[in-house]
Amino acid sequence: MKLLVEFGISFLSTVGFGIITNVPRCSLLPGGITGAVAWTVYVILNKQLDSLFFPNAVAALIIGILGNCFSIKFKVPVNMIYIPSLVSLVPRGIIYEAMKDFTQGNIAPAQVNLMNTLIIAISLAGGFFVAEIIFKGIRARINQQQLSKH
């Protein structure tokens, strides 16, 4: 039940961020679904594994693959789905704690939090990179099929 609630909240936060950032209306539903699915997978993997990298990388991979699929289906730029979908995964709290620790002179915890932020950022970028590599071949086939229809 808790996972379903988190799915719903993630969906709403993704759609809300999409509205705030003025993404096209037709990309709100696919963006919300993408963000909610990615967050749910992140939560499941985060509970199963003791890793910052892997759950974030897999969630970014899901955003990359679903975002590309939805961008073709709904004829919107993929960034209109990517950006709102990432809102749940961005490590806001860790960055805040790091900056607070630095300003209070607690250097060791600040360094740990900054390293964790860097790990999360690299894992998100890596997940998107792998998704783009995977989807490059798929996109070529889709474009070829669309050309053959015309």
Coordinates of N, CA, C and O in Angstrom, one line a residue:
M1 N 0.8 -1.2 0.0 CA 0.0 0.0 0.0 C 0.9 1.3 0.0 O 0.6 2.2 -0.7
K2 N 2.0 1.2 0.8 CA 2.8 2.4 0.9 C 3.5 2.7 -0.5 O 3.6 3.8 -0.9
L3 N 3.8 1.6 -1.2 CA 4.4 1.8 -2.5 C 3.4 2.4 -3.5 O 3.8 3.3 -4.3
L4 N 2.1 2.1 -3.4 CA 1.1 2.7 -4.2 C 1.0 4.2 -3.9 O 0.8 5.0 -4.8
V5 N 1.0 4.5 -2.7 CA 0.9 5.9 -2.3 C 2.1 6.7 -2.8 O 2.0 7.8 -3.4
E6 N 3.3 6.1 -2.7 CA 4.5 6.8 -3.2 C 4.4 6.9 -4.8 O 4.9 7.9 -5.3
F7 N 3.9 5.9 -5.4 CA 3.7 6.0 -6.9 C 2.8 7.2 -7.2 O 3.1 8.0 -8.1
G8 N 1.7 7.3 -6.5 CA 0.7 8.5 -6.7 C 1.4 9.8 -6.4 O 1.2 10.8 -7.2
I9 N 2.1 9.9 -5.3 CA 2.7 11.2 -5.0 C 3.8 11.5 -6.0 O 3.9 12.7 -6.4
S10 N 4.6 10.6 -6.4 CA 5.6 10.8 -7.4 C 4.9 11.3 -8.8 O 5.4 12.2 -9.4
F11 N 3.8 10.6 -9.1 CA 3.1 11.0 -10.3 C 2.7 12.5 -10.2 O 2.9 13.3 -11.1
L12 N 2.1 12.8 -9.1 CA 1.6 14.2 -8.9 C 2.7 15.2 -8.9 O 2.6 16.3 -9.4
S13 N 3.8 14.8 -8.2 CA 5.0 15.8 -8.2 C 5.6 16.0 -9.6 O 6.0 17.1 -9.9
T14 N 5.6 14.9 -10.3 CA 6.1 15.0 -11.7 C 5.2 15.9 -12.6 O 5.7 16.8 -13.3
V15 N 3.9 15.7 -12.5 CA 3.0 16.5 -13.3 C 3.0 17.9 -12.8 O 3.0 18.9 -13.6
G16 N 3.1 18.1 -11.5 CA 3.1 19.5 -10.9 C 4.4 20.2 -11.4 O 4.3 21.4 -11.8
F17 N 5.5 19.5 -11.4 CA 6.7 20.2 -11.8 C 6.6 20.5 -13.3 O 7.1 21.5 -13.8
G18 N 6.0 19.6 -14.1 CA 5.8 19.8 -15.5 C 4.9 21.1 -15.7 O 5.2 21.8 -16.7
I19 N 3.9 21.2 -14.9 CA 3.0 22.4 -15.1 C 3.8 23.7 -14.7 O 3.7 24.7 -15.5
I20 N 4.6 23.6 -13.7 CA 5.4 24.8 -13.2 C 6.4 25.2 -14.3 O 6.6 26.4 -14.6
T21 N 7.0 24.2 -15.0 CA 8.0 24.5 -16.0 C 7.4 24.6 -17.4 O 8.2 24.7 -18.4
N22 N 6.1 24.6 -17.5 CA 5.4 24.9 -18.8 C 5.7 23.9 -19.9 O 5.9 24.3 -21.0
V23 N 5.8 22.6 -19.5 CA 5.9 21.6 -20.6 C 4.6 21.5 -21.3 O 3.5 21.9 -20.7
P24 N 4.5 21.1 -22.5 CA 3.3 20.9 -23.2 C 2.3 20.0 -22.5 O 2.7 19.0 -21.9
R25 N 1.0 20.4 -22.5 CA 0.0 19.6 -21.8 C 0.0 18.1 -22.2 O -0.2 17.2 -21.4
C26 N 0.3 17.9 -23.5 CA 0.2 16.5 -23.9 C 1.4 15.6 -23.4 O 1.3 14.4 -23.5
S27 N 2.4 16.3 -22.8 CA 3.5 15.5 -22.2 C 3.3 15.3 -20.7 O 4.2 14.6 -20.1
L28 N 2.3 15.9 -20.1 CA 2.1 15.8 -18.6 C 1.8 14.3 -18.2 O 2.4 13.8 -17.2
L29 N 0.9 13.7 -18.8 CA 0.5 12.3 -18.5 C 1.7 11.3 -18.7 O 2.1 10.6 -17.8
P30 N 2.3 11.3 -19.9 CA 3.5 10.4 -20.0 C 4.6 10.8 -19.1 O 5.3 9.9 -18.6
G31 N 4.8 12.0 -18.9 CA 5.9 12.4 -17.9 C 5.6 11.9 -16.5 O 6.5 11.4 -15.8
G32 N 4.3 12.1 -16.1 CA 3.9 11.6 -14.8 C 4.0 10.1 -14.6 O 4.5 9.6 -13.6
I33 N 3.7 9.4 -15.6 CA 3.8 7.9 -15.6 C 5.3 7.5 -15.5 O 5.7 6.7 -14.7
T34 N 6.1 8.2 -16.4 CA 7.5 7.9 -16.4 C 8.2 8.2 -15.0 O 8.9 7.3 -14.5
G35 N 7.9 9.3 -14.5 CA 8.4 9.7 -13.2 C 8.0 8.8 -12.1 O 8.8 8.4 -11.2
A36 N 6.7 8.4 -12.1 CA 6.2 7.5 -11.0 C 6.8 6.1 -11.1 O 7.1 5.5 -10.1
V37 N 6.9 5.6 -12.4 CA 7.5 4.2 -12.5 C 8.9 4.3 -12.1 O 9.4 3.4 -11.4
A38 N 9.7 5.3 -12.5 CA 11.1 5.4 -12.2 C 11.3 5.5 -10.6 O 12.1 4.8 -10.1
W39 N 10.4 6.3 -10.0 CA 10.5 6.4 -8.5 C 10.2 5.1 -7.8 O 10.9 4.7 -6.9
T40 N 9.2 4.4 -8.3 CA 8.8 3.2 -7.7 C 9.9 2.1 -7.8 O 10.2 1.4 -6.8
V41 N 10.5 2.0 -9.0 CA 11.6 1.1 -9.1 C 12.8 1.5 -8.2 O 13.4 0.7 -7.6
Y42 N 13.1 2.8 -8.1 CA 14.1 3.3 -7.3 C 13.9 2.9 -5.8 O 14.8 2.4 -5.1
V43 N 12.6 3.1 -5.3 CA 12.3 2.7 -4.0 C 12.5 1.2 -3.7 O 13.1 0.8 -2.7
I44 N 12.0 0.4 -4.7 CA 12.2 -1.0 -4.5 C 13.6 -1.4 -4.5 O 14.1 -2.2 -3.6
L45 N 14.4 -0.9 -5.4 CA 15.8 -1.3 -5.4 C 16.6 -0.7 -4.2 O 17.5 -1.4 -3.7
N46 N 16.2 0.5 -3.8 CA 16.9 1.1 -2.7 C 16.7 0.3 -1.4 O 17.6 0.2 -0.5
K47 N 15.5 -0.3 -1.3 CA 15.2 -1.2 -0.1 C 16.0 -2.5 -0.1 O 16.3 -3.0 0.9
Q48 N 16.2 -3.0 -1.4 CA 16.8 -4.3 -1.5 C 18.4 -4.2 -1.5 O 19.0 -5.2 -1.1
L49 N 18.9 -3.1 -1.9 CA 20.4 -3.0 -2.1 C 20.9 -1.9 -1.2 O 20.3 -0.9 -0.9
D50 N 22.2 -2.1 -0.8 CA 22.9 -1.1 0.0 C 23.8 -0.3 -1.0 O 25.0 -0.4 -1.0
S51 N 23.1 0.5 -1.9 CA 23.9 1.2 -2.9 C 23.2 2.5 -3.3 O 22.0 2.5 -3.4
L52 N 24.0 3.5 -3.5 CA 23.4 4.8 -4.0 C 23.4 4.7 -5.5 O 22.5 5.3 -6.1
F53 N 24.4 4.1 -6.1 CA 24.6 4.2 -7.5 C 23.5 3.4 -8.3 O 22.8 3.9 -9.2
F54 N 23.4 2.1 -8.0 CA 22.5 1.2 -8.8 C 21.0 1.6 -8.9 O 20.5 1.7 -10.0
P55 N 20.4 1.9 -7.7 CA 19.0 2.3 -7.8 C 18.7 3.6 -8.7 O 17.8 3.7 -9.5
N56 N 19.6 4.6 -8.5 CA 19.5 5.8 -9.3 C 19.8 5.6 -10.8 O 19.1 6.1 -11.6
A57 N 20.8 4.7 -11.1 CA 21.1 4.5 -12.5 C 20.0 3.7 -13.2 O 19.6 4.0 -14.3
V58 N 19.4 2.7 -12.5 CA 18.3 2.0 -13.1 C 17.0 2.9 -13.3 O 16.4 2.9 -14.3
A59 N 16.8 3.8 -12.3 CA 15.7 4.7 -12.4 C 15.9 5.7 -13.6 O 15.0 5.9 -14.4
A60 N 17.1 6.2 -13.8 CA 17.4 7.0 -14.9 C 17.3 6.3 -16.2 O 16.8 6.8 -17.2
L61 N 17.7 5.0 -16.2 CA 17.6 4.2 -17.4 C 16.1 4.0 -17.8 O 15.7 4.1 -19.0
I62 N 15.2 3.8 -16.8 CA 13.8 3.7 -17.0 C 13.3 5.0 -17.6 O 12.5 5.0 -18.5
I63 N 13.7 6.1 -17.0 CA 13.2 7.4 -17.5 C 13.7 7.6 -19.0 O 12.9 8.1 -19.8
G64 N 14.9 7.2 -19.2 CA 15.4 7.3 -20.6 C 14.7 6.5 -21.6 O 14.3 7.0 -22.7
I65 N 14.4 5.3 -21.3 CA 13.7 4.4 -22.2 C 12.2 4.8 -22.4 O 11.7 5.0 -23.5
L66 N 11.5 5.0 -21.2 CA 10.1 5.4 -21.3 C 10.0 6.8 -21.9 O 9.0 7.0 -22.7
G67 N 10.9 7.7 -21.6 CA 10.8 9.0 -22.1 C 11.0 9.1 -23.6 O 10.2 9.8 -24.3
N68 N 11.9 8.3 -24.1 CA 12.0 8.2 -25.6 C 10.8 7.6 -26.2 O 10.4 8.1 -27.3
C69 N 10.3 6.5 -25.7 CA 9.1 5.9 -26.2 C 7.9 6.9 -26.2 O 7.2 7.0 -27.3
F70 N 7.7 7.5 -25.1 CA 6.6 8.5 -25.0 C 6.8 9.7 -25.9 O 5.8 10.2 -26.4
S71 N 8.0 10.1 -26.1 CA 8.3 11.3 -26.9 C 7.9 11.0 -28.4 O 7.4 11.9 -29.1
I72 N 8.1 9.8 -28.8 CA 7.8 9.4 -30.2 C 6.2 9.3 -30.3 O 5.6 9.8 -31.2
K73 N 5.6 8.6 -29.3 CA 4.2 8.4 -29.3 C 3.4 9.7 -29.3 O 2.4 9.9 -30.0
F74 N 3.8 10.6 -28.4 CA 3.1 11.8 -28.2 C 3.7 13.0 -29.0 O 3.2 14.1 -28.9
K75 N 4.8 12.7 -29.8 CA 5.4 13.7 -30.7 C 5.8 15.0 -29.9 O 5.4 16.1 -30.3
V76 N 6.5 14.8 -28.8 CA 7.1 15.9 -28.1 C 8.6 15.7 -27.9 O 9.0 14.5 -28.0
P77 N 9.4 16.7 -27.7 CA 10.8 16.5 -27.4 C 11.0 15.7 -26.2 O 10.3 15.9 -25.2
V78 N 12.0 14.8 -26.2 CA 12.2 13.9 -25.1 C 12.5 14.7 -23.8 O 12.1 14.2 -22.7
N79 N 13.1 15.9 -23.9 CA 13.4 16.7 -22.6 C 12.1 17.1 -21.9 O 12.1 17.3 -20.7
M80 N 11.0 17.2 -22.6 CA 9.7 17.5 -22.0 C 9.2 16.4 -21.1 O 8.4 16.7 -20.2
I81 N 9.7 15.2 -21.2 CA 9.4 14.1 -20.4 C 10.5 13.9 -19.4 O 10.3 13.6 -18.2
Y82 N 11.8 14.0 -19.8 CA 12.9 13.8 -18.9 C 12.9 14.7 -17.7 O 13.1 14.3 -16.6
I83 N 12.8 16.0 -18.0 CA 13.0 17.0 -16.9 C 12.0 16.9 -15.8 O 12.4 16.7 -14.6
P84 N 10.7 16.8 -16.0 CA 9.8 16.6 -14.9 C 10.0 15.2 -14.2 O 9.8 15.1 -13.0
S85 N 10.3 14.2 -15.0 CA 10.5 12.9 -14.4 C 11.6 12.8 -13.4 O 11.6 11.9 -12.5
L86 N 12.6 13.6 -13.5 CA 13.8 13.6 -12.7 C 13.5 14.3 -11.3 O 14.3 14.1 -10.4
V87 N 12.4 15.0 -11.2 CA 12.3 15.8 -10.0 C 12.3 15.0 -8.7 O 12.8 15.4 -7.7
S88 N 11.8 13.8 -8.7 CA 11.8 12.9 -7.5 C 13.2 12.4 -7.2 O 13.5 12.0 -6.0
L89 N 14.1 12.3 -8.2 CA 15.4 11.6 -8.0 C 16.5 12.6 -7.7 O 17.6 12.2 -7.2
V90 N 16.3 13.9 -7.9 CA 17.4 14.9 -7.6 C 17.7 14.9 -6.1 O 16.8 15.0 -5.3
P91 N 19.0 14.8 -5.8 CA 19.3 14.7 -4.3 C 19.3 16.1 -3.6 O 20.3 16.6 -3.1
R92 N 18.1 16.7 -3.5 CA 18.0 18.0 -2.9 C 18.4 18.0 -1.4 O 19.2 18.8 -0.9
G93 N 18.0 17.0 -0.6 CA 18.2 17.0 0.8 C 19.7 16.8 1.1 O 20.2 17.4 2.0
I94 N 20.4 15.9 0.3 CA 21.8 15.7 0.6 C 22.6 16.9 0.3 O 23.5 17.3 1.1
I95 N 22.3 17.6 -0.8 CA 23.0 18.9 -1.1 C 22.8 19.9 0.0 O 23.7 20.6 0.4
Y96 N 21.5 20.0 0.5 CA 21.2 21.0 1.5 C 22.1 20.7 2.8 O 22.7 21.6 3.4
E97 N 22.1 19.4 3.2 CA 22.8 19.0 4.4 C 24.3 19.3 4.2 O 25.0 19.7 5.1
A98 N 24.9 19.0 3.0 CA 26.3 19.3 2.8 C 26.6 20.8 2.9 O 27.6 21.1 3.6
M99 N 25.8 21.6 2.3 CA 26.0 23.1 2.4 C 25.8 23.5 3.9 O 26.6 24.4 4.3
K100 N 24.9 23.0 4.6 CA 24.7 23.4 6.0 C 25.9 22.9 6.8 O 26.4 23.7 7.6
D101 N 26.4 21.7 6.6 CA 27.6 21.3 7.3 C 28.8 22.1 7.0 O 29.6 22.4 7.9
F102 N 29.0 22.5 5.8 CA 30.1 23.3 5.4 C 30.0 24.7 6.1 O 31.0 25.2 6.7
T103 N 28.9 25.3 6.1 CA 28.7 26.6 6.8 C 28.9 26.5 8.3 O 29.3 27.5 8.9
Q104 N 28.6 25.3 8.9 CA 28.8 25.2 10.3 C 30.2 24.6 10.7 O 30.5 24.4 11.9
G105 N 31.0 24.4 9.7 CA 32.4 24.0 10.0 C 32.5 22.5 10.1 O 33.6 22.0 10.5
N106 N 31.5 21.7 9.8 CA 31.5 20.2 9.9 C 32.0 19.7 8.6 O 31.2 19.2 7.8
I107 N 33.3 19.7 8.4 CA 33.8 19.4 7.1 C 33.7 17.9 6.7 O 33.3 17.6 5.5
A108 N 33.9 17.0 7.6 CA 33.8 15.5 7.3 C 32.4 15.1 6.8 O 32.3 14.5 5.7
P109 N 31.3 15.5 7.6 CA 30.0 15.1 7.0 C 29.7 15.8 5.7 O 29.0 15.2 4.9
A110 N 30.1 17.0 5.6 CA 29.9 17.8 4.3 C 30.5 17.1 3.2 O 29.9 16.9 2.1
Q111 N 31.7 16.6 3.4 CA 32.4 15.9 2.3 C 31.7 14.6 1.9 O 31.6 14.2 0.7
V112 N 31.2 13.9 2.9 CA 30.5 12.6 2.7 C 29.2 12.9 1.9 O 28.9 12.3 0.9
N113 N 28.5 14.0 2.3 CA 27.2 14.3 1.5 C 27.5 14.8 0.1 O 26.8 14.5 -0.8
L114 N 28.6 15.5 -0.1 CA 29.0 16.0 -1.4 C 29.4 14.8 -2.3 O 29.1 14.7 -3.5
M115 N 30.1 13.8 -1.7 CA 30.5 12.6 -2.4 C 29.2 11.8 -2.8 O 29.1 11.3 -3.9
N116 N 28.3 11.7 -1.9 CA 27.0 11.0 -2.2 C 26.3 11.7 -3.3 O 25.7 11.1 -4.2
T117 N 26.2 13.1 -3.3 CA 25.6 13.8 -4.4 C 26.3 13.6 -5.7 O 25.6 13.4 -6.7
L118 N 27.6 13.5 -5.7 CA 28.3 13.2 -6.9 C 28.0 11.8 -7.4 O 27.8 11.6 -8.6
I119 N 28.0 10.9 -6.5 CA 27.6 9.5 -6.9 C 26.2 9.4 -7.6 O 26.0 8.8 -8.6
I120 N 25.3 10.1 -7.0 CA 23.9 10.1 -7.5 C 23.9 10.8 -8.9 O 23.3 10.3 -9.8
A121 N 24.6 12.0 -9.0 CA 24.6 12.7 -10.3 C 25.3 11.8 -11.4 O 24.7 11.7 -12.5
I122 N 26.3 11.1 -11.1 CA 27.0 10.3 -12.1 C 26.1 9.1 -12.4 O 26.0 8.7 -13.6
S123 N 25.4 8.5 -11.4 CA 24.5 7.4 -11.7 C 23.3 7.8 -12.6 O 22.9 7.1 -13.5
L124 N 22.8 9.0 -12.4 CA 21.7 9.5 -13.2 C 22.2 9.7 -14.6 O 21.5 9.3 -15.6
A125 N 23.3 10.4 -14.8 CA 23.9 10.6 -16.1 C 24.2 9.3 -16.8 O 23.9 9.1 -18.0
G126 N 24.8 8.4 -16.1 CA 25.1 7.0 -16.7 C 23.8 6.3 -17.1 O 23.8 5.7 -18.2
G127 N 22.8 6.4 -16.3 CA 21.5 5.7 -16.7 C 21.0 6.3 -18.0 O 20.5 5.6 -18.9
F128 N 21.0 7.6 -18.1 CA 20.5 8.3 -19.3 C 21.4 7.9 -20.5 O 20.9 7.7 -21.6
F129 N 22.7 7.9 -20.3 CA 23.6 7.5 -21.4 C 23.3 6.1 -21.9 O 23.2 5.9 -23.1
V130 N 23.2 5.2 -21.0 CA 22.9 3.8 -21.4 C 21.5 3.7 -22.1 O 21.4 3.1 -23.2
A131 N 20.5 4.5 -21.6 CA 19.2 4.5 -22.3 C 19.3 5.0 -23.7 O 18.7 4.5 -24.6
E132 N 20.1 6.1 -23.9 CA 20.3 6.7 -25.2 C 21.0 5.7 -26.2 O 20.6 5.6 -27.3
I133 N 21.9 4.9 -25.7 CA 22.6 3.9 -26.5 C 21.6 2.9 -26.9 O 21.6 2.4 -28.1
I134 N 20.8 2.4 -25.9 CA 19.8 1.3 -26.2 C 18.8 1.8 -27.2 O 18.5 1.2 -28.2
F135 N 18.4 3.1 -27.0 CA 17.3 3.6 -27.8 C 17.7 4.0 -29.2 O 16.9 4.2 -30.1
K136 N 19.0 4.2 -29.3 CA 19.5 4.7 -30.7 C 19.1 3.7 -31.7 O 18.6 4.1 -32.8
G137 N 19.3 2.4 -31.5 CA 18.9 1.4 -32.4 C 17.4 1.3 -32.6 O 16.9 1.1 -33.7
I138 N 16.7 1.4 -31.5 CA 15.2 1.3 -31.6 C 14.7 2.5 -32.4 O 13.8 2.3 -33.3
R139 N 15.3 3.7 -32.2 CA 14.8 4.9 -32.9 C 15.0 4.8 -34.4 O 14.2 5.2 -35.2
A140 N 16.2 4.2 -34.8 CA 16.5 4.0 -36.2 C 15.4 3.1 -36.8 O 14.9 3.4 -37.9
R141 N 15.0 2.0 -36.2 CA 14.0 1.1 -36.7 C 12.6 1.8 -36.8 O 11.9 1.7 -37.8
I142 N 12.3 2.6 -35.8 CA 11.0 3.3 -35.8 C 11.0 4.3 -36.9 O 10.0 4.4 -37.7
N143 N 12.1 5.1 -37.1 CA 12.1 6.1 -38.2 C 12.0 5.4 -39.5 O 11.4 5.9 -40.5
Q144 N 12.7 4.2 -39.7 CA 12.6 3.5 -40.9 C 11.2 3.0 -41.2 O 10.7 3.0 -42.3
Q145 N 10.5 2.5 -40.2 CA 9.1 2.1 -40.4 C 8.2 3.2 -40.7 O 7.3 3.1 -41.6
Q146 N 8.5 4.4 -40.1 CA 7.6 5.5 -40.5 C 7.9 6.0 -41.9 O 7.0 6.4 -42.6
L147 N 9.1 5.9 -42.3 CA 9.4 6.3 -43.7 C 8.8 5.3 -44.7 O 8.4 5.7 -45.8
S148 N 8.8 4.1 -44.4 CA 8.2 3.1 -45.3 C 6.7 3.2 -45.4 O 6.1 2.8 -46.4
K149 N 6.1 3.7 -44.4 CA 4.6 3.9 -44.4 C 4.2 5.1 -45.4 O 3.1 5.1 -45.9
H150 N 5.1 6.0 -45.5 CA 4.8 7.2 -46.4 C 5.2 7.0 -47.8 O 5.6 6.6 -48.6

